[in-house]
Coordinates of C-alpha atoms in Angstrom, one line a residue:
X1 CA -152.8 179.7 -35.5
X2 CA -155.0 178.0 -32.9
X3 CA -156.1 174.6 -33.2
X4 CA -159.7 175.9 -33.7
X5 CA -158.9 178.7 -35.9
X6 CA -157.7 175.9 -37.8
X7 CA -161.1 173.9 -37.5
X8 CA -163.0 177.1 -39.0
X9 CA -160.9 177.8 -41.5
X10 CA -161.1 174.3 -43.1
X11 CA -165.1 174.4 -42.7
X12 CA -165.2 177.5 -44.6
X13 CA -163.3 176.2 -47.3
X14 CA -165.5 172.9 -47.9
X15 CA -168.8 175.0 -47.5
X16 CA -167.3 177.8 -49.9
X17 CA -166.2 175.4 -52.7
X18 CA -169.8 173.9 -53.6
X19 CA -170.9 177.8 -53.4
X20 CA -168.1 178.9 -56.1
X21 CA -169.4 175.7 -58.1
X22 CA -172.7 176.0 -58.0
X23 CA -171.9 179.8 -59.3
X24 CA -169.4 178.9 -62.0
X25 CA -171.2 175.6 -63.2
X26 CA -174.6 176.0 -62.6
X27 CA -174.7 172.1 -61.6
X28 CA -176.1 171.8 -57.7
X29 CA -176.2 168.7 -58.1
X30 CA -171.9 169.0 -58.8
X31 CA -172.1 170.2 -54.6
X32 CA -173.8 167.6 -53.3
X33 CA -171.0 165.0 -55.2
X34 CA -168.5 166.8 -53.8
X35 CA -169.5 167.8 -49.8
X36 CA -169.9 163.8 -50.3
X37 CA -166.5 163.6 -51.2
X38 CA -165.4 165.7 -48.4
X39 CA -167.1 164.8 -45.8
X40 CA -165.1 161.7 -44.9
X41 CA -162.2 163.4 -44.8
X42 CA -163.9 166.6 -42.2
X43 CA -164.8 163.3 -40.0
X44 CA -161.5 162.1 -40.3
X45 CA -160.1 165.2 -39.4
X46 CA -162.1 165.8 -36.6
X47 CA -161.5 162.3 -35.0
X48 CA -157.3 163.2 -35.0
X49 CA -157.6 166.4 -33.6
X50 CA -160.0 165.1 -30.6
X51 CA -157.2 162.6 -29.9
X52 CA -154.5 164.9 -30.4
X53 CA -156.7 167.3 -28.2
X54 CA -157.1 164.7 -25.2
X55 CA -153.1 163.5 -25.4
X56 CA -152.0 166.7 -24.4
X57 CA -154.2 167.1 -22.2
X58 CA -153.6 163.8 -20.8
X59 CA -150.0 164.7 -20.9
X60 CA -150.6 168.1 -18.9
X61 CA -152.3 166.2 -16.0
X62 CA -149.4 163.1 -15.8
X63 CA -146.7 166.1 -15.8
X64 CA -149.0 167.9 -13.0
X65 CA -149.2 164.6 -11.4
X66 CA -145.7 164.1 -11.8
X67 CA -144.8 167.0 -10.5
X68 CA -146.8 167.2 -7.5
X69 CA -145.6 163.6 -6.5
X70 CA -141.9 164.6 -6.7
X71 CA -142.9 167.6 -4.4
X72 CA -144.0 165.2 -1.9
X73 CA -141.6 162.7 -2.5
X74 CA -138.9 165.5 -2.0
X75 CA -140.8 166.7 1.1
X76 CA -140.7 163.3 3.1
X77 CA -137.0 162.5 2.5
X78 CA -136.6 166.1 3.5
X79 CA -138.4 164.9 6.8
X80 CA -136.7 161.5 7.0
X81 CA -133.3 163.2 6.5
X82 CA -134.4 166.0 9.2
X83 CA -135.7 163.0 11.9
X84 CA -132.2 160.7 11.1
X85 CA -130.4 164.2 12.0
X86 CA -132.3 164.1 15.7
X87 CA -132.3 160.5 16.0
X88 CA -130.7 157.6 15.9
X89 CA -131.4 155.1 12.4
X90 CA -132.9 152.7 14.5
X91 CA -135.3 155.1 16.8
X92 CA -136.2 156.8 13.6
X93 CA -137.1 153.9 11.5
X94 CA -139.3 152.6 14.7
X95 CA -141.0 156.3 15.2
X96 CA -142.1 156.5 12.0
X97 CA -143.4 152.9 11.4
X98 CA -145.0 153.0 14.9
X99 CA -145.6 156.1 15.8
X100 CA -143.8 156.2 19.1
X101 CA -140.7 154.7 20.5
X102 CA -140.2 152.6 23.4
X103 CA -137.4 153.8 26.0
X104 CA -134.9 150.8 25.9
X105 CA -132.6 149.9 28.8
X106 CA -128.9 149.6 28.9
X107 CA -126.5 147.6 30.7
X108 CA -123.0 148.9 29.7
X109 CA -122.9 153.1 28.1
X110 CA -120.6 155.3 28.2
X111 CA -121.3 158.8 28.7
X112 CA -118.7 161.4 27.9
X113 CA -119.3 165.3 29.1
X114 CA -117.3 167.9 27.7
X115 CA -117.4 171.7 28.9
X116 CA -115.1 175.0 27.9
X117 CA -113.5 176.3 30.7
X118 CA -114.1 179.8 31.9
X119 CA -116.6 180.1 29.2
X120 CA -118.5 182.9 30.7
X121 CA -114.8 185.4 30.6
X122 CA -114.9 184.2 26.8
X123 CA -118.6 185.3 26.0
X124 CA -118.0 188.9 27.7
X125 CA -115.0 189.4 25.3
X126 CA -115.9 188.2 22.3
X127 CA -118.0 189.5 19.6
X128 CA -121.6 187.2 19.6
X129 CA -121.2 186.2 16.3
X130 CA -117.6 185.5 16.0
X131 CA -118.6 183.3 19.4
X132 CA -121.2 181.4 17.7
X133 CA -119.1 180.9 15.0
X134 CA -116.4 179.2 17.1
X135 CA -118.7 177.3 19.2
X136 CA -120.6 175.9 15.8
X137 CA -116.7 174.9 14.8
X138 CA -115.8 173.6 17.9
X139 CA -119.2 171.4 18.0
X140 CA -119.4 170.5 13.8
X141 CA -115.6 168.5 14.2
X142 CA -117.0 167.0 17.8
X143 CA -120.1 165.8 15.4
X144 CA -117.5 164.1 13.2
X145 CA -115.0 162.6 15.6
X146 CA -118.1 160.5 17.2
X147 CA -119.8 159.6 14.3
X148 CA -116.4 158.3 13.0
X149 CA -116.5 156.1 16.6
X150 CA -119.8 154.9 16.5
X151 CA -121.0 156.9 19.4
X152 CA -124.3 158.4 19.2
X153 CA -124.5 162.8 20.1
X154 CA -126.9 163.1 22.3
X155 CA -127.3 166.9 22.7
X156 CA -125.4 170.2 23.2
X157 CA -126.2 172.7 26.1
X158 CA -124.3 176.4 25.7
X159 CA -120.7 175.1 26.0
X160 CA -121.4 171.7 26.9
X161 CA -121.9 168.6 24.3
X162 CA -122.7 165.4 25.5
X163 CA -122.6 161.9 23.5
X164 CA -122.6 158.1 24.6
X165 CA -121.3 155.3 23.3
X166 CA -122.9 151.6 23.2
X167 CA -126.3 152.7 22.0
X168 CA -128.8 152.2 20.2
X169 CA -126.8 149.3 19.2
X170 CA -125.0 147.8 22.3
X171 CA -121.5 146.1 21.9
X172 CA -118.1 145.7 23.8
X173 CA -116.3 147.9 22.5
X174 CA -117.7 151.7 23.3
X175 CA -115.9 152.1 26.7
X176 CA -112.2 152.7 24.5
X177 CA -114.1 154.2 21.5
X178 CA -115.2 157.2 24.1
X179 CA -111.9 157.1 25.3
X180 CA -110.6 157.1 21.5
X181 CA -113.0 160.0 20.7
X182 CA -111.8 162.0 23.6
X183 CA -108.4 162.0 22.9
X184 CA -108.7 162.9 19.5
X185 CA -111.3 165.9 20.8
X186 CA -108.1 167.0 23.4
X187 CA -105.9 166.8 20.4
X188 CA -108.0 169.3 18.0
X189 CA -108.4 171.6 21.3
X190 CA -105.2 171.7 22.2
X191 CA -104.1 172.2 18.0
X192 CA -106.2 175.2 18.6
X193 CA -104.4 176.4 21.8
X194 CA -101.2 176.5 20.0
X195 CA -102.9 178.3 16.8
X196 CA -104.6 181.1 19.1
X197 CA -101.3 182.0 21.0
X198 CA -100.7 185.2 18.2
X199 CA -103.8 186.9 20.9
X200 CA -105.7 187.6 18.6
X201 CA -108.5 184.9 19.6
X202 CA -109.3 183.2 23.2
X203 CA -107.8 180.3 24.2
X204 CA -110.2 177.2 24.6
X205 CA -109.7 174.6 27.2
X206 CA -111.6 172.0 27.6
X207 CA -112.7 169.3 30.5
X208 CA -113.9 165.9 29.4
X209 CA -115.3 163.2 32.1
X210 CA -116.4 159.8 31.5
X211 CA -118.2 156.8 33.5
X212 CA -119.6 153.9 31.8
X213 CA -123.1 152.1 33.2
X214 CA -126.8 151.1 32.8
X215 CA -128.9 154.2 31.1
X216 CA -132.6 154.2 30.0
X217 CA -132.6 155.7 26.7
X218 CA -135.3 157.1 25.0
X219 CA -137.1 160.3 23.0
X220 CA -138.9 163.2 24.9
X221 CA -141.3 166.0 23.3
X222 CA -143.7 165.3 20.7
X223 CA -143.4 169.0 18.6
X224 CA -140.1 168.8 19.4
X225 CA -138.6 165.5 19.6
X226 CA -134.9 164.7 20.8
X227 CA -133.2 161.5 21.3
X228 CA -132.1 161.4 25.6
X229 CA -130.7 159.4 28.3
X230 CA -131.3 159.3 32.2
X231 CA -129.9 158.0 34.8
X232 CA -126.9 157.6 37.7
X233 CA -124.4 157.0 35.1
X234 CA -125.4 160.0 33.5
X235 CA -125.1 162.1 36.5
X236 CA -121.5 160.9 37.3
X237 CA -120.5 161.4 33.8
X238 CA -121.3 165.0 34.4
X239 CA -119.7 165.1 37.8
X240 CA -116.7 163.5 36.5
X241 CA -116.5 166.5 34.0
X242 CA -116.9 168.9 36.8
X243 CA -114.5 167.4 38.8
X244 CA -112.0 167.2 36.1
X245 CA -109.4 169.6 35.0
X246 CA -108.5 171.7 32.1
X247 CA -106.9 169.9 28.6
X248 CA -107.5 166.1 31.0
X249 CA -110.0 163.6 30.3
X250 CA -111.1 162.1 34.0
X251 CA -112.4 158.8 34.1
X252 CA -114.4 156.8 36.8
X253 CA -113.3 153.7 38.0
X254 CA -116.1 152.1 36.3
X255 CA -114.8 152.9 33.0
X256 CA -110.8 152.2 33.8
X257 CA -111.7 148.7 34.8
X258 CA -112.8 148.5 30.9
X259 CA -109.8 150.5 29.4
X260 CA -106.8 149.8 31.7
X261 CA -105.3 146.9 29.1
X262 CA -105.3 149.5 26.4
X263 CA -104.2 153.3 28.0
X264 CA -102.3 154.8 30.6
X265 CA -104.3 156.0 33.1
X266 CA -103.1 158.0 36.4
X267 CA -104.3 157.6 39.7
X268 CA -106.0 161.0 41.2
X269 CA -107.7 160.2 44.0
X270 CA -111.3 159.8 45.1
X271 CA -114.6 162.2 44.4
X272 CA -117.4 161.5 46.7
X273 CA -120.7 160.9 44.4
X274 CA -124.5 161.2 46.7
X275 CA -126.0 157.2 46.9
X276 CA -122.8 155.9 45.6
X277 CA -119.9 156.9 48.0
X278 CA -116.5 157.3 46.7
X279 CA -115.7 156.7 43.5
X280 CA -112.3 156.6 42.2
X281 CA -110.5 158.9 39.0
X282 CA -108.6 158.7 36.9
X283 CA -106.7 160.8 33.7
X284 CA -106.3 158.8 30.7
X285 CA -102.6 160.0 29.2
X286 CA -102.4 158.4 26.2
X287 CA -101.8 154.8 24.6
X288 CA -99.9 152.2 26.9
X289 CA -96.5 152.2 25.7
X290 CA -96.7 148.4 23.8
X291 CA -99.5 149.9 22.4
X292 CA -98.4 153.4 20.7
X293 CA -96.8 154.7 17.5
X294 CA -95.4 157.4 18.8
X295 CA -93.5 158.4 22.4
X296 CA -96.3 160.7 23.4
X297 CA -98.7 158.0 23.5
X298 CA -101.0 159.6 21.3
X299 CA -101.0 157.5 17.9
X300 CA -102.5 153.7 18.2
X301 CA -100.4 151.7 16.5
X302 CA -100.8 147.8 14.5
X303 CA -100.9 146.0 18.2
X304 CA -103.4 147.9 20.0
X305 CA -105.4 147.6 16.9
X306 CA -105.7 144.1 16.3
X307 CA -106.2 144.1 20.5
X308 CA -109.3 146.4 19.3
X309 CA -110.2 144.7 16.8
X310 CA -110.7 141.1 18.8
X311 CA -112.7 142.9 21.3
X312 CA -114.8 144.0 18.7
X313 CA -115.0 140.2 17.1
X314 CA -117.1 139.2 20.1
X315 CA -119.8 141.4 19.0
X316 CA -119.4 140.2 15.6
X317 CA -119.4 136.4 17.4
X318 CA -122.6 136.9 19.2
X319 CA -124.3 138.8 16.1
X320 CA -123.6 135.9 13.8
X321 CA -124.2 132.5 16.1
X322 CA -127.6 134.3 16.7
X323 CA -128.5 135.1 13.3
X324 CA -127.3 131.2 12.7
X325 CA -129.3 130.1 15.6
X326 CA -132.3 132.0 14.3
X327 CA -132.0 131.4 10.8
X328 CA -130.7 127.8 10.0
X329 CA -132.2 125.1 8.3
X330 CA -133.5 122.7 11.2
X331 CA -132.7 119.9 9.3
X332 CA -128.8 120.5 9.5
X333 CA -128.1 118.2 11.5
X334 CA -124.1 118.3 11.2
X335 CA -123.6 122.2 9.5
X336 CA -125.5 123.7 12.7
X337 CA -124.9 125.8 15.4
X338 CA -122.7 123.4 17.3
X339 CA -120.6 122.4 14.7
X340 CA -119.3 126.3 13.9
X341 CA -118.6 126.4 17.4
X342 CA -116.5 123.6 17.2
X343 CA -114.6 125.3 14.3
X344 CA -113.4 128.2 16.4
X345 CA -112.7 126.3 19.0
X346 CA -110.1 124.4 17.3
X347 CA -108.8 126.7 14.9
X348 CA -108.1 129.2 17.8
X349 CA -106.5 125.5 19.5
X350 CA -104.5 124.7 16.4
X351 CA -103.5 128.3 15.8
X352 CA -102.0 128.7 19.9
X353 CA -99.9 125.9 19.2
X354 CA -98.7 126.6 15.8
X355 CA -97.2 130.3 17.1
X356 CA -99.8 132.2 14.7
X357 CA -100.0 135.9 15.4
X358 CA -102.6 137.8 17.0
X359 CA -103.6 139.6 13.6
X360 CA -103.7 135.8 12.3
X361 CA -105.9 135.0 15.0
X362 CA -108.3 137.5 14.6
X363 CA -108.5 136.5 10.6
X364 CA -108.7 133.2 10.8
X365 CA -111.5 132.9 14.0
X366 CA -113.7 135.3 11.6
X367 CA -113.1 133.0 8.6
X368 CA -114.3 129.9 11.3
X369 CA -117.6 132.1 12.5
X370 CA -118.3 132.5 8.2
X371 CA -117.4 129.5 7.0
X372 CA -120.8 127.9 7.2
X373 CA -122.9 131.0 7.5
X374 CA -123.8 130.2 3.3
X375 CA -126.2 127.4 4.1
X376 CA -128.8 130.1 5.5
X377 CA -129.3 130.6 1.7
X378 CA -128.3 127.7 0.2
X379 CA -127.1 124.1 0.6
X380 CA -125.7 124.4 -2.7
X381 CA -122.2 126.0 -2.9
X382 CA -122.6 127.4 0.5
X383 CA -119.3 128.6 0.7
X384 CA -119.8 131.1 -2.3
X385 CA -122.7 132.6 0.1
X386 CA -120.7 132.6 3.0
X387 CA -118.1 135.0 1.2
X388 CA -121.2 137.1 0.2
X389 CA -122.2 137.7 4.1
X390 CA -119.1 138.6 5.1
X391 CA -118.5 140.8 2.6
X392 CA -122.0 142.5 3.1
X393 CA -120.9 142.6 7.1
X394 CA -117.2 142.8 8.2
X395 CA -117.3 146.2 6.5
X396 CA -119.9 147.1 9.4
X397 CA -117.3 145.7 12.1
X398 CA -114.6 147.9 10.7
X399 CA -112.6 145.0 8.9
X400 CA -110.3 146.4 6.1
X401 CA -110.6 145.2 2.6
X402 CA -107.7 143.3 2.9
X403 CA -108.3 141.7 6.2
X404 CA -111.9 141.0 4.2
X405 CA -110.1 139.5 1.4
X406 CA -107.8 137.0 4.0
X407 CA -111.1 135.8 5.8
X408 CA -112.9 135.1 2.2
X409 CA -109.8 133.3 0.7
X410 CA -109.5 131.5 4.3
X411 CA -113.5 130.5 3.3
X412 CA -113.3 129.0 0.2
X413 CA -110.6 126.9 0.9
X414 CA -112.9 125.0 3.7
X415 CA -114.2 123.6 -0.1
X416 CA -113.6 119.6 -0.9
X417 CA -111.3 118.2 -1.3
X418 CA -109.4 120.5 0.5
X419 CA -106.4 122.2 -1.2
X420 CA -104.2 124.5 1.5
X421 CA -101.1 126.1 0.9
X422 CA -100.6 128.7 3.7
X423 CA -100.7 127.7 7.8
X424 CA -103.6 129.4 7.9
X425 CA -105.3 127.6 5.0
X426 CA -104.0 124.2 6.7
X427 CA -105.0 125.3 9.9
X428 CA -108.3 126.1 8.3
X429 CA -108.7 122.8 6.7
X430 CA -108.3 120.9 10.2
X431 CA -110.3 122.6 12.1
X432 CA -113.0 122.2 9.8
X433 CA -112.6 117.7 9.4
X434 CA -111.2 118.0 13.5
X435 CA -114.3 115.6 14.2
X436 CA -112.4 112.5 12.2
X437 CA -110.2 112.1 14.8
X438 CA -112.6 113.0 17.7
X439 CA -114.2 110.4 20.4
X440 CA -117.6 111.3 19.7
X441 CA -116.5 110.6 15.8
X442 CA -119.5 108.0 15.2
X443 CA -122.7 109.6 16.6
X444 CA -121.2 113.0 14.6
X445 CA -120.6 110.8 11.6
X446 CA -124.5 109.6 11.8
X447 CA -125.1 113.1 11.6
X448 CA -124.0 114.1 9.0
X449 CA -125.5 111.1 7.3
X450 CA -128.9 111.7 8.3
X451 CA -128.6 115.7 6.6
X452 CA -127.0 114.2 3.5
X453 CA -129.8 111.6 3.1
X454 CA -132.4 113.9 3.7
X455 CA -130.7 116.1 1.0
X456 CA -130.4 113.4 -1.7
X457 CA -126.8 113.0 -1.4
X458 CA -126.7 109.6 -0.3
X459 CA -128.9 106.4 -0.7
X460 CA -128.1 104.1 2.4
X461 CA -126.1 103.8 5.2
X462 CA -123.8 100.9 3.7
X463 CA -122.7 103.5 0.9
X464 CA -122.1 105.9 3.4
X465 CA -119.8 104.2 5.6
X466 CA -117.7 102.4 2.4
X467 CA -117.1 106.7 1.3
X468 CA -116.6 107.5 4.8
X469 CA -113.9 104.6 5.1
X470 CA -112.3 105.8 1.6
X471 CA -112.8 109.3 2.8
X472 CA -110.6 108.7 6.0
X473 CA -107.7 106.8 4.1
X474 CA -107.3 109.4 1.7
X475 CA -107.5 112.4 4.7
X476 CA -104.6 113.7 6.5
X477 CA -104.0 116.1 8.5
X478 CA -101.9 119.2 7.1
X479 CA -100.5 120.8 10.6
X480 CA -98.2 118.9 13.0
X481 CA -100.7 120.2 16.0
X482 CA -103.4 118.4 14.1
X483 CA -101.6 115.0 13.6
X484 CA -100.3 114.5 17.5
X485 CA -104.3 115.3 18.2
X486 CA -106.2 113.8 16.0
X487 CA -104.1 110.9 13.5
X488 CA -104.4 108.6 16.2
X489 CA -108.1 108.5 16.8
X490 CA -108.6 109.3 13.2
X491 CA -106.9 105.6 12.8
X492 CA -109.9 103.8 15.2
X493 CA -112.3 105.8 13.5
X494 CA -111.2 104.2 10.7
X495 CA -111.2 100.4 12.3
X496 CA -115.0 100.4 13.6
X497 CA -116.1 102.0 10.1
X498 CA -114.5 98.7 8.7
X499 CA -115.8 96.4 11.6
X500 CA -119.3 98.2 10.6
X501 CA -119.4 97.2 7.4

């Protein structure tokens, strides 16, 4: 029964009772008493359907509302989704806050080109779709094994895919990730190889080259948009490929200069190249032997990558002095810049001459670039914010969890008074009060003073130098590096604070 069904039925019920009274009783007057009676309670009635009436009506337009907005909502992240699949994050985000994207130069990409031999015998025996459907493999575990390297696909051409590493975000490193990818793109090829023997399938080969140089990178088209780069290094990356052979990755010189610490690479001669003469090749073979797990050369193994892993520390190093440099407090005066700098210096000092391993190294100079990174957020309990960034970076850099863990431990133990137990800790701990013993101890001491001051931590200069003095006798250093550097001009230090006061 309909709402207003409803409504009719219950106004022919009040106007039918004072009818059926008037008949029965006589008494008109008996109506009028009771259509008084009711009438309240029509009104009443009325007023709670209309606002039952304009919820759900309310209701239908939120949910049609609703609806509509997740359609849209849908629809863009569709779009976003389809735009981060052409481009790179960072050329996305910028095309669709801008509306266009600025070609960016490069000093130091590599470009890897990859082609099937004797592709066109392949496409006249095998069936178009069984073709396509081996190419789309081929291409979909390419995809992967670059994306896992931080190298960016830039497009795929019949049986050609081509990729580069070092943008959009520059670094160090992308010469031996290329290499890295390539090997591992040889390795799946030639897996195939074997598995296609049974004749039943064509055998694949494949010829990779690889140069590394300046590109201009950019996006082309405007219906259709695609993420590109031009230039010379481009064009010998492809004629490196061409000039290659089948199941070798060839390299120029450029890029062996760059990789030569970390792979074998063999001499094949020189490829003339128009408006740059000759330029020499190379096939990369496989991981120098210092450097392999295995006898083939083909599995990296713990050296070569902690040898990585400091190569890719220096982009981390640049990254986070600028975002220090950029970001600071100007009024830290002694936790700056400078004195970070100093940090690294000396625990990478301390840590030579105390026999500490490379892997040790790599730990312990992160935990140094951290340390201080906090006070960008806080003065208070800095080093609690410090663990925070680099927890929220490192992961970006590739650090495991448990080299994360080492460099936060490392952290917190910069923390007064200090408590080490570990060389590393000690080491730690020196690096970080090195200045007590330094030359330059005083105008660093004022310093640190004139933050503290401006902080509220301390009153005068008199009350600064009596803690300083009690500060110093108290101090020692916990490495035997530390003490034959430092104990002796720690002791002077100590002297002038007392002549001072």
């Amino acid at each position: 029964m309909t709402q207003f069904t409803l409504l009719l039925l219950v106004f022919r019920t009040f106007f039918t009772i004072p009818v059926l009274v008037q008949v029965e009783f006589g008494l008109f007057s008996q109506n009028l008493i009771l259509f008084g009676m009711l009438l309240p309670i029509i009104v009443v009635f009325l007023f709670l359907w209309f606002r039952v009436e304009l919820r759900r009506q309310r209701s239908e337009i939120e949910r049609e509302f609703y609806n509509k907005n997740q359609e849209l909502i849908f629809k863009k992240e569709k779009a976003e989704k389809l735009l981060s699949n052409l481009l790179p994050k960072q050329t996305a985000e910028e095309l669709q806050s801008k509306g266009k994207v600025s070609s960016r130069r490069f000093r130091m990409v590599t470009v890897l080109f990859s082609d099937i031999h004797g592709f066109t015998k392949i496409v006249e025996q095998m069936n178009p779709e069984d073709l396509i459907d081996e190419l789309d493999k081929f291409f979909m575990h390419f995809d992967t094994v670059v994306e896992k390297y931080n190298i960016e696909k830039i497009k795929t051409v019949g049986d050609a895919y081509m990729c580069a590493g070092g943008i959009p975000n520059k670094n160090r490193t992308n010469p031996i990730e290329v290499i890295l990818a390539a090997l591992e793109i040889q390795q799946y090829m030639n897996n195939m190889k074997i598995n296609s023997r049974d004749g039943k399938k064509a055998i694949w080969g494949l010829r990779i080259g690889i140069h590394t140089g300046p590109v201009i990178a950019g996006v082309v088209g405007t219906k259709k948009i695609s993420y590109d780069i031009w230039g010379d290094t481009v064009n010998t990356a492809s004629r490196m490929e061409s000039s290659g052979a089948v199941n070798e990755i060839n390299i120029s010189g450029m890029t062996y200069m760059l990789v030569k610490d970390f792979f074998i690479c063999e001499y094949r001669g020189r490829m003339p190249v128009k408006y740059k003469g000759n330029i020499d090749m190379y096939f990369v073979k496989g991981f120098l032997p210092n450097m392999s797990a295995d006898l083939k050369g083909l599995v990296p193994n713990d050296y070569f990558l902690t040898s990585f892993q400091m190569l890719r520390y220096d982009d981390l190093e640049e990254t986070i002095l600028t975002k220090m440099e950029n970001e600071l407090p100007k009024n830290l005066y002694y936790h700056n810049l400078k004195h970070t700098i100093d940090v690294i210096t000396e625990v990478e000092i301390i840590g030579r001459k105390e026999g500490i391993t490379e892997a040790e190294m790599l730990i312990i100079k992160t935990a140094a670039l951290f340390h201080d990174t906090g006070f960008i957020l806080s003065y208070n309990d800095h080093e609690e914010f410090s663990v925070k960034l680099a927890k929220h970076i490192l992961p970006q850099y590739k650090y495991s969890e448990k080299q994360i863990e080492d460099v936060t431990n490392l952290i917190m133990h910069t923390k007064h008074p200090p408590q080490p137990q570990s060389l590393l800790e000690m080491i730690m701990c020196d690096a970080d009060l090195d200045y007590l013993g330094r030359t330059d101890f005083i105008p660093v001491s004022g310093n640190l003073y004139r933050e503290l001051k401006e902080y509220g931590r301390i009153k005068s200069i008199d009350e600064w130098n009596r803690l300083q003095i009690k500060f110093i006798e108290n101090h020692q250093y916990f490495t035997k590096t530390a003490r034959n550097m430092r104990n002796v001009n720690k002791n002077k230090q100590l002297e002038k604070l007392r002549e001072l006061i």
